[in-house]
Coordinates of C-alpha atoms and ligand atoms in Angstrom, one line a residue:
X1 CA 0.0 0.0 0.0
X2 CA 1.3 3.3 -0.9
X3 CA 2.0 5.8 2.2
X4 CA 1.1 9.5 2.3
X5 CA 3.8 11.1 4.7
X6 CA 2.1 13.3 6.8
X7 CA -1.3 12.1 6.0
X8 CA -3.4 10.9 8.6
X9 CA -5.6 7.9 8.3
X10 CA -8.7 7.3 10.4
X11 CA -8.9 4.2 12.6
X12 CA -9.4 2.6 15.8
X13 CA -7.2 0.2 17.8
X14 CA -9.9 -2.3 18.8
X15 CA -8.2 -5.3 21.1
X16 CA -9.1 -9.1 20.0
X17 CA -9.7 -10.5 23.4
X18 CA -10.1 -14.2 25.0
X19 CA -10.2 -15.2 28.3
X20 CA -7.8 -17.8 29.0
X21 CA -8.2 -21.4 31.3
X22 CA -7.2 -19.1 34.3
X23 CA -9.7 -16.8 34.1
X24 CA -7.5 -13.9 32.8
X25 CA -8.4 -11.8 29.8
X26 CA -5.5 -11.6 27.1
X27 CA -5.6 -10.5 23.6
X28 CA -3.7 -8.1 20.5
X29 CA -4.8 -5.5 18.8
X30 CA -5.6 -4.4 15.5
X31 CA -6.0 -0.9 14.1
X32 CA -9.1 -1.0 12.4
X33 CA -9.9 1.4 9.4
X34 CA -13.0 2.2 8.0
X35 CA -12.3 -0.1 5.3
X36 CA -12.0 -3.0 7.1
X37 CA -14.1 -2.8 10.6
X38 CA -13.4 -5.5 11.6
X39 CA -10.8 -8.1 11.0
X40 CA -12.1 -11.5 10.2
X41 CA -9.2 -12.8 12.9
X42 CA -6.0 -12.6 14.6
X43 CA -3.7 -14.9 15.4
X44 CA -2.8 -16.6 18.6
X45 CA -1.0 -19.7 19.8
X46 CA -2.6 -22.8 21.1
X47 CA 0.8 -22.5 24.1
X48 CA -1.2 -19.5 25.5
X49 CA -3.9 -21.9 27.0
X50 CA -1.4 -23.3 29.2
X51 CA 0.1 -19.9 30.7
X52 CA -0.8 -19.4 34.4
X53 CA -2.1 -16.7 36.0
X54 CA 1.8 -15.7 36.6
X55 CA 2.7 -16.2 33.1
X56 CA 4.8 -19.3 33.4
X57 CA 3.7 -22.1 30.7
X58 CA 2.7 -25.5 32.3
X59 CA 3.7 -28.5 30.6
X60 CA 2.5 -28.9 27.4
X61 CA 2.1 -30.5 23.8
X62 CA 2.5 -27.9 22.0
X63 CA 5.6 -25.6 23.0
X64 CA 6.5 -23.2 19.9
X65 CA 4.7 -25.1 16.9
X66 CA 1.2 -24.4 15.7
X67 CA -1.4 -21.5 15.2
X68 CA -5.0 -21.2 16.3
X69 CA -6.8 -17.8 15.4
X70 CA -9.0 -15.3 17.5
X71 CA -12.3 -14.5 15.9
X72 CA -14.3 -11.7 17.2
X73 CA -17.6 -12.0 17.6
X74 CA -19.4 -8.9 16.6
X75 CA -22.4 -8.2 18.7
X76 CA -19.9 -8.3 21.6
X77 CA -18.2 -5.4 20.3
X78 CA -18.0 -2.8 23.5
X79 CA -16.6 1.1 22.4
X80 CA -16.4 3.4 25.4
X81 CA -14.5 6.2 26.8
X82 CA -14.1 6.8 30.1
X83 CA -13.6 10.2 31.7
X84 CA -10.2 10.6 31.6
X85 CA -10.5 9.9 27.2
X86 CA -8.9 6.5 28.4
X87 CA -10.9 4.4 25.2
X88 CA -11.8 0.7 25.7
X89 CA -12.6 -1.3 22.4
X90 CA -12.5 -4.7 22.5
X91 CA -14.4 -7.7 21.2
X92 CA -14.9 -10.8 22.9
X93 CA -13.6 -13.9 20.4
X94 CA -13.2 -17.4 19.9
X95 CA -10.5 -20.0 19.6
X96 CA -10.6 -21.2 15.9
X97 CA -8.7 -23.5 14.1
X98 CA -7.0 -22.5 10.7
X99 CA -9.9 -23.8 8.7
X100 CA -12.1 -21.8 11.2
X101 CA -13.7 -24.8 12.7
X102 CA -14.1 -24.1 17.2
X103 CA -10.7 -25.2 18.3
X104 CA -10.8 -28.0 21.0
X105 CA -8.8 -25.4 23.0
X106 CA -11.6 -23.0 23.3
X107 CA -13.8 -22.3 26.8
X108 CA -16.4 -20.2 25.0
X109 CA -16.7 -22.8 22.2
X110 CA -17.7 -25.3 25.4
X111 CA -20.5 -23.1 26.4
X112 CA -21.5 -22.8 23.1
X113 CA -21.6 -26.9 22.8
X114 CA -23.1 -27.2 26.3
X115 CA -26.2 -24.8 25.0
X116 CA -26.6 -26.7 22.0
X117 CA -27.0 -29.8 24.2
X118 CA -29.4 -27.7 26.5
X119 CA -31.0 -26.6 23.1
X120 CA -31.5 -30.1 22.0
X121 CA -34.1 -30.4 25.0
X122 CA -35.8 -27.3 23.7
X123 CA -34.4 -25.5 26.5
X124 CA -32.4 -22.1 27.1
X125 CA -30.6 -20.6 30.3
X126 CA -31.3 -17.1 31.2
X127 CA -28.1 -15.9 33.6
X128 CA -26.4 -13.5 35.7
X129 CA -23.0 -13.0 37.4
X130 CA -23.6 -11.4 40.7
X131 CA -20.1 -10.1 41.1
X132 CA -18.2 -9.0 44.4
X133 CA -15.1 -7.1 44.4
X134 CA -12.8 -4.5 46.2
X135 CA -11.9 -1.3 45.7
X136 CA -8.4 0.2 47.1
X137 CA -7.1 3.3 46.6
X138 CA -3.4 4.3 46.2
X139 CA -3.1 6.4 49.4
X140 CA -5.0 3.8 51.2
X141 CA -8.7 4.2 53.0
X142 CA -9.9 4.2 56.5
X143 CA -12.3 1.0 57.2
X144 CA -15.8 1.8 56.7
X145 CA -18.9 0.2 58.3
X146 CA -20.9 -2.5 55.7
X147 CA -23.1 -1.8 53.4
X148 CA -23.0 1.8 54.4
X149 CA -24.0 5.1 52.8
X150 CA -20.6 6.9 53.8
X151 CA -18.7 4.0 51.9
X152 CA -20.1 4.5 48.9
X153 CA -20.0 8.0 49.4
X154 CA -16.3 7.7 49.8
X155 CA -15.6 6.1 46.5
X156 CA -17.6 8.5 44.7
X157 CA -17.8 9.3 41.9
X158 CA -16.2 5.9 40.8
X159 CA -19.5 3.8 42.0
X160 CA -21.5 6.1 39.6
X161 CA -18.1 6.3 36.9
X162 CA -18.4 2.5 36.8
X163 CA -22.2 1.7 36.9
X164 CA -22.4 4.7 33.5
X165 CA -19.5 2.8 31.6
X166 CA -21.1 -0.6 32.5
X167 CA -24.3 0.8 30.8
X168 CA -22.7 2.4 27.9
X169 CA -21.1 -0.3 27.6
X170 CA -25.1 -2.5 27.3
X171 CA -24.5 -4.6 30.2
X172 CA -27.5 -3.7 32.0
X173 CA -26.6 -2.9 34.9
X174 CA -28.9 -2.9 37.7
X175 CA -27.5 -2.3 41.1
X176 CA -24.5 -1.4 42.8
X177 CA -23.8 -1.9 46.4
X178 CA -21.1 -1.2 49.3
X179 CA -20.8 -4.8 50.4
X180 CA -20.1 -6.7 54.3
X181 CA -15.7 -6.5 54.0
X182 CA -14.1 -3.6 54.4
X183 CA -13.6 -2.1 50.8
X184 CA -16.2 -4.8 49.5
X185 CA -18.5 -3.5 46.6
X186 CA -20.8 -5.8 44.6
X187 CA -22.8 -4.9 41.1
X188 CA -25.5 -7.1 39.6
X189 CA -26.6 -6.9 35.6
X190 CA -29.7 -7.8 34.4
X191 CA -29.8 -11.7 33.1
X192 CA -28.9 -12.6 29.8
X193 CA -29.4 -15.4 27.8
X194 CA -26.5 -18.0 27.5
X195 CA -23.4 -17.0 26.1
X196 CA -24.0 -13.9 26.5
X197 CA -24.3 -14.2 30.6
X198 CA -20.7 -15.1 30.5
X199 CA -19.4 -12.5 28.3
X200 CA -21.1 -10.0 30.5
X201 CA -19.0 -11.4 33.4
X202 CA -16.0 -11.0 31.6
X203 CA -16.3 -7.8 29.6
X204 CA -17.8 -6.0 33.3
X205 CA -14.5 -7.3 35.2
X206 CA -12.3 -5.7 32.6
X207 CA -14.7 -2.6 32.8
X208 CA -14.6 -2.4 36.0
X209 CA -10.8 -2.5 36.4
X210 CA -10.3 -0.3 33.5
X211 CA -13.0 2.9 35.6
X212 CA -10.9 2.3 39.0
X213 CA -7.8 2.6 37.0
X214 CA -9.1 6.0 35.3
X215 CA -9.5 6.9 38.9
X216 CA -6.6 6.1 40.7
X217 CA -8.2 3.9 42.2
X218 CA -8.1 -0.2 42.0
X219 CA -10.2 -2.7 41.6
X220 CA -9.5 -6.7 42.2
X221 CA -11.9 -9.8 42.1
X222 CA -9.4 -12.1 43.9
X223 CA -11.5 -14.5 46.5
X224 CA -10.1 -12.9 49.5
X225 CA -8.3 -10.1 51.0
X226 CA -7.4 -11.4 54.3
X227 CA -6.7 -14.4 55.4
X228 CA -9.6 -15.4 57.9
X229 CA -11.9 -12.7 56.4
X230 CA -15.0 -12.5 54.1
X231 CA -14.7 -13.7 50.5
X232 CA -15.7 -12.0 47.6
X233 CA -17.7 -14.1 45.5
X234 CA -19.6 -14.3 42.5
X235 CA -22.8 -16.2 42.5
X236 CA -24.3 -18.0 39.3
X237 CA -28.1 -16.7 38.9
X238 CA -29.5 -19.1 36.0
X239 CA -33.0 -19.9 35.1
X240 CA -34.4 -22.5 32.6
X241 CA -37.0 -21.5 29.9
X242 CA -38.4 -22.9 26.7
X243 CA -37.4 -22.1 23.5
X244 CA -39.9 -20.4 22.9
X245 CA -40.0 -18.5 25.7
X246 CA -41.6 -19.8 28.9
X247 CA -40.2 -20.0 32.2
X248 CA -39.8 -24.0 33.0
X249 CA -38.1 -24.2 36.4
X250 CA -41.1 -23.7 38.8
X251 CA -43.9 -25.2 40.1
X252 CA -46.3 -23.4 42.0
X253 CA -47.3 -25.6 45.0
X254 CA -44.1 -28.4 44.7
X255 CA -41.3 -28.4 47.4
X256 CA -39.0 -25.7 47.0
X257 CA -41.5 -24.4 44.4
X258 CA -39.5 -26.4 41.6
X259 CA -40.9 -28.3 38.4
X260 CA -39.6 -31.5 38.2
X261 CA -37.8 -30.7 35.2
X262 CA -35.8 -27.9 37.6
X263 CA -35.6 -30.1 40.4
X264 CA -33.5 -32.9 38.5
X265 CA -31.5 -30.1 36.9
X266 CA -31.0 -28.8 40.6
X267 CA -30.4 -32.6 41.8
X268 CA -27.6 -33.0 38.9
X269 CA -25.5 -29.6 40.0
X270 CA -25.8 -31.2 43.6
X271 CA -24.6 -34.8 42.5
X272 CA -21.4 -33.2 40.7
X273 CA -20.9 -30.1 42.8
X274 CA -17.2 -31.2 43.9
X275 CA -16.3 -31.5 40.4
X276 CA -18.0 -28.3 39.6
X277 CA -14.9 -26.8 42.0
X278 CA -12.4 -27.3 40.0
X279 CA -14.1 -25.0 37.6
X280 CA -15.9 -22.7 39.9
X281 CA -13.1 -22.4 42.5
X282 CA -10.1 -22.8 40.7
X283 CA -7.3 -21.2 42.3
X284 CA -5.5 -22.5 45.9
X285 CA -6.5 -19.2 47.1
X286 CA -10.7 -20.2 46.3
X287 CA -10.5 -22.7 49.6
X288 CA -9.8 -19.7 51.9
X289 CA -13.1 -18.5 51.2
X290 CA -14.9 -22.0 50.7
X291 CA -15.6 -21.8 54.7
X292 CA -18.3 -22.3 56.7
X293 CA -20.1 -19.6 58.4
X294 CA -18.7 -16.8 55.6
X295 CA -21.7 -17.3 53.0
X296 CA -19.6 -18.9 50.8
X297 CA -21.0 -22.3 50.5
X298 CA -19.2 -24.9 52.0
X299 CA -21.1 -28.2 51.8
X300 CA -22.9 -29.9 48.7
X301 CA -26.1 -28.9 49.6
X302 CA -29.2 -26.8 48.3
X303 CA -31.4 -24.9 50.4
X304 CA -34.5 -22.5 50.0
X305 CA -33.4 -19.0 50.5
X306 CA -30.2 -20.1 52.5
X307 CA -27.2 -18.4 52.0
X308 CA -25.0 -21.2 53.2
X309 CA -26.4 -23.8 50.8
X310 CA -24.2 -24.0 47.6
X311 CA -27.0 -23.6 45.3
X312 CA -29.6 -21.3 46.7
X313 CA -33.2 -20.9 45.5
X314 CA -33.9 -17.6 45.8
X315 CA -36.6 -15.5 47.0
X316 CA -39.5 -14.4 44.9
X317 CA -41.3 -10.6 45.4
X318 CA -45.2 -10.0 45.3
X319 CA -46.0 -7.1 43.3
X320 CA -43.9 -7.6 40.2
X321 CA -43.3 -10.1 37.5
X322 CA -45.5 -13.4 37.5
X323 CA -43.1 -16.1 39.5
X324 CA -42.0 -18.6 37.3
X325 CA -40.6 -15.9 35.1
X326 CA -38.7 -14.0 38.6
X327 CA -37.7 -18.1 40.3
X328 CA -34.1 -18.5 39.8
X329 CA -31.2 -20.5 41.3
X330 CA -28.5 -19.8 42.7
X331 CA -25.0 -21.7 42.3
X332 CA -22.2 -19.9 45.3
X333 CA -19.0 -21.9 44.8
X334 CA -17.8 -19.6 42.4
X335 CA -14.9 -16.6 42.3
X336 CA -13.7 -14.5 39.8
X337 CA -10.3 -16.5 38.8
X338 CA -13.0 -19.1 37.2
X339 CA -13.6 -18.8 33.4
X340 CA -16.8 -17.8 33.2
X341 CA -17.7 -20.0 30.3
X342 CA -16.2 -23.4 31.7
X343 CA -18.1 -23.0 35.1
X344 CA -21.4 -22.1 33.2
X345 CA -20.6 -24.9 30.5
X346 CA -20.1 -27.3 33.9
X347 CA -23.5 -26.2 35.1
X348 CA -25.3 -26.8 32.4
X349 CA -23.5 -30.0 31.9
X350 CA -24.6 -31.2 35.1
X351 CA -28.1 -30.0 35.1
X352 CA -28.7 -32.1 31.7
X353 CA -27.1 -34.8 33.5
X354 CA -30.0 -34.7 36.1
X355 CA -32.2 -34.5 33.4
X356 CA -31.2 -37.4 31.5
X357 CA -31.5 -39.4 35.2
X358 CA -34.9 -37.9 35.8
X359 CA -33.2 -37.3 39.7
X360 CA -35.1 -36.2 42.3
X361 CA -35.1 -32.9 44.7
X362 CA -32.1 -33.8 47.0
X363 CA -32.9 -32.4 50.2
X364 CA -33.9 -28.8 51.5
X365 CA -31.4 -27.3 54.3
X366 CA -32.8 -24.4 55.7
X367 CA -29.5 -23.8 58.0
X368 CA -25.9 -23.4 57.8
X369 CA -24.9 -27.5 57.0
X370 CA -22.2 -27.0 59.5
X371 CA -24.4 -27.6 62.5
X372 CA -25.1 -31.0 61.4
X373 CA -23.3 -34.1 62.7
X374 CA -22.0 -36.3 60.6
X375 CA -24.4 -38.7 60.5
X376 CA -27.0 -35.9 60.0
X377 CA -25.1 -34.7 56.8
X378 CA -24.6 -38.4 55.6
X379 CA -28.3 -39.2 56.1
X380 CA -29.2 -36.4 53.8
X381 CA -26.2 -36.8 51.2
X382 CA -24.0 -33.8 51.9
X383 CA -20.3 -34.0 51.6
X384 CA -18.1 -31.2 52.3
X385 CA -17.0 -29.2 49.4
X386 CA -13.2 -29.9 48.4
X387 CA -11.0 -28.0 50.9
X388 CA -7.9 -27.3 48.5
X389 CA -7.8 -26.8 44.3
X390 CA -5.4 -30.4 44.4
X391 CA -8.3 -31.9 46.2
X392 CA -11.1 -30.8 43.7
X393 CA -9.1 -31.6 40.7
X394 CA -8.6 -35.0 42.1
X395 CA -13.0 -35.2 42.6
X396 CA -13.3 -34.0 39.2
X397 CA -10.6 -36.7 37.9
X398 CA -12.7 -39.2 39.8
X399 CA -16.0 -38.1 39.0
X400 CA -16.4 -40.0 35.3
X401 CA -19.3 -38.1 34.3
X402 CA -17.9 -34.6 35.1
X403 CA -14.6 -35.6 33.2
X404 CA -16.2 -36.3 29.8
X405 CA -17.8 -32.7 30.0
X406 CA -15.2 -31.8 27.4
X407 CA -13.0 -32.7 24.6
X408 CA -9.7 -34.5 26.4
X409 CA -7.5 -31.6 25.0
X410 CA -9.3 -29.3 26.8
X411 CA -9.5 -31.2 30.0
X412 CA -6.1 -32.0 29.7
X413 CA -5.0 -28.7 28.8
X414 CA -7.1 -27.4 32.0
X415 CA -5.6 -29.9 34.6
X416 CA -1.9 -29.7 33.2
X417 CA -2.1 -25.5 33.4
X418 CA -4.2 -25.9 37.4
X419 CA -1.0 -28.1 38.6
X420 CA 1.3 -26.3 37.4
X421 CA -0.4 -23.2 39.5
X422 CA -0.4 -25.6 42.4
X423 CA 3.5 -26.5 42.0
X424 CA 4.2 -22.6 41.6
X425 CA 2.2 -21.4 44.8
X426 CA 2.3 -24.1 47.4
X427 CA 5.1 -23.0 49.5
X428 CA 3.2 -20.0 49.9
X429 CA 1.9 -18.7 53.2
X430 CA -1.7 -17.1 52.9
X431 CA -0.5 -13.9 53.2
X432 CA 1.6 -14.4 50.2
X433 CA -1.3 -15.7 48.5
X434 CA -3.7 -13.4 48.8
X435 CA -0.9 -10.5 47.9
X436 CA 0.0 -12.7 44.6
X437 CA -4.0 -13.3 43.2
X438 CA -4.7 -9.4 44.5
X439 CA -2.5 -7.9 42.1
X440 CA -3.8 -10.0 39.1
X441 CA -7.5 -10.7 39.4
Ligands
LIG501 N1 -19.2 -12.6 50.3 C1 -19.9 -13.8 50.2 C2 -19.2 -14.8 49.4 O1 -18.0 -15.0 49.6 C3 -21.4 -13.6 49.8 C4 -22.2 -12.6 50.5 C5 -23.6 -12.5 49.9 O2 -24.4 -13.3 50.1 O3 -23.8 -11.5 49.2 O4 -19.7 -15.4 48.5
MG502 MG1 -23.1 -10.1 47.9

């Protein structure tokens, strides 16, 4: 192409994102002219799957050979400028192949397959990622009571900075709260159907970070804070509904107000919930918050409007929509280092697999599972959830079902990158932990 020296040509630097095994968010850039708006993709290496969160590459078979490609997918195209003219474009893309075909490498191509598996049963899942977080700023901030007013007021005006570029942005948001933890926010988006759930949670983090940034300010997802303290978490909101439409997961009348089609899907995230960790809480820094008594979900257990139970069915309002289409589920065992679309994939995946068994409600617990003995919890099914990330890659190893989720590269691909984050962080304290995942989620 010829050059005009001194001639300016009109484009945008839009980035060609993906969100790795370890939940992080990686991509290039392209400048983008108004010829070409788009590029039809970029390329990327199939190594990058295996990189940790602190960019060592696990063992592998790929090392320096072969190419996979990044290909954006256009309604996910997000253009805003924040306040300080700081411009975020980026589009959200999948792993292809050369020839363009999903490559097995790819977490949002597993969603896709698990919603075509869902879609199969003429059914769709409406979601949300109900996202907790803290925000720190440079010089540091005096503790502030929970949930208060003179938190948020504190922090202003990045709560308001970061709920308007969430909205330009067309992620819906719908509120935005000071949470329990000292520096503890939380912001909830309107549910989305399938995919598009997850790419909310991904493109909102990177929003998120991107407004604190503009502000001096910082803002991390990591699990915890401080050892011993409250977590931050994010909690799964999903709901099942027809294809064409109709809410299917309630019952009026039935226990726990569930259908029986949402009951077995319920029963089959209980059956495979510590599998479902190694997805959900993927890190060795996820077990400090999987404790009892912090409303984190400890056990494998399901409870009506109980905050300790790991999957939650959650309260309905008079006054407003009909309830079938408000009913929802709740799944708690989740934090921010999880890929969005490989814990959501997992869900579905085990939901169907409740389906396909026709399972039954497992039991109600209407208080925190922790009281019980352990005869009480064995009588009703509940195990603890895995207490370390080695532990719950060994139950999803040894749970066959959960294990043929996925294609074996990407299983394999999954394990080989989690123990390689175990090898690199278990001669930490803690402390050292929580410092380490702070600075990157
Ligand atoms: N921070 C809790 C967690 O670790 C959740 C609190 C809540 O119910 O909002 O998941
Ligand atoms: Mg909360």
């Amino acid at each position: 192409m010829m050059s005009n020296p001194g001639q300016t040509t009109h484009g945008v630097l839009t980035q060609y994102l993906i969100t790795d095994l370890g939940g992080v968010t990686r991509g290039r850039g392209a400048w983008d002219t108004s010829d070409a708006p788009l590029k039809a993709s970029m390329g990327w290496v199939p190594v990058n799957q295996f990189i940790t969160p602190f960019d060592s590459i696990a063992p592998n078979p790929y090392g320096s050979h072969g190419d996979v490609r990044l290909r954006p997918d256009l309604p996910t195209l997000t253009d805003i400028t924040l306040p300080s003219g700081r411009r975020l474009r980026f589009v959200l893309s999948d792993l292809v192949d050369l020839d363009g075909t999903p490559s097995a490498l790819c977490a949002r191509s597993f969603l896709q397959s698990a919603l075509e598996q869902l879609e199969a049963r003429e059914l769709q899942v409406l979601a949300s990622f109900e996202q907790e977080f803290w925000l720190e700023r440079a010089q540091g901030d005096r503790p502030t009571p929970g949930f208060s007013y003179q938190r948020f007021i504190r922090h202003e005006p990045l709560g308001t900075r970061i709920v308007q570029a969430l909205s330009d942005a067309g992620l819906e948001p719908e509120t935005f709260l000071p949470e329990f933890a000292p520096n503890q926010f939380e912001v909830t988006l309107s549910p989305a159907m399938g995919k598009t759930a997850a790419d909310r949670a991904v493109a909102s983090r990177e929003i998120i970070r991107a407004a604190a940034f503009d502000a001096d300010s910082s803002a991390s997802f990591s699990p915890i804070r401080a050892p011993g303290g409250v977590g931050s978490g994010v909690h799964i909101h999903l709901s099942l509904w027809s294809l064409d439409g109709r809410p299917v997961l309630h019952e009026a009348g039935a226990p726990g107000g569930l259908s029986r089609l949402g009951a077995a899907f319920a029963a089959g995230v209980v059956r495979h919930m510590r599998a479902i960790c190694a997805f959900g809480a993927p890190c060795p820094l996820s077990y400090e918050r999987l404790k009892p008594h912090r409303w984190s979900s400890a056990y494998t257990c399901m409870g009506d409007k109980n905050r300790e139970a790991t999957l939650r069915i959650c309260p309905t309002v008079s006054g407003g929509r009909p309830t079938a289409e408000q009913f929802n589920l709740e799944y708690r065992a989740v934090d921010a280092t999880a890929n969005p679309y490989l814990i959501l994939g997992a869900l579905i995946h085990a939901g169907l697999a409740g389906i396909k068994s026709d399972l039954p409600l497992p039991p109600l617990i209407d208080h925190d599972p922790s009281t019980l003995s352990d005869d009480e919890l064995a009588a009703r099914g509940i195990r603890r959830l895995p207490t370390s990330l080695p532990e719950a890659l060994l139950a999803l190893r040894d749970d066959e079902a959960a294990s043929s989720w996925m294609k074996r590269e990407l299983l394999d691909a999954y394990l080989a990158e989690k123990e390689h984050e175990i090898s690199e962080t278990e001669a930490l304290s803690v402390e050292d932990l929580t410092a380490r995942y702070g600075a990157i989620y």
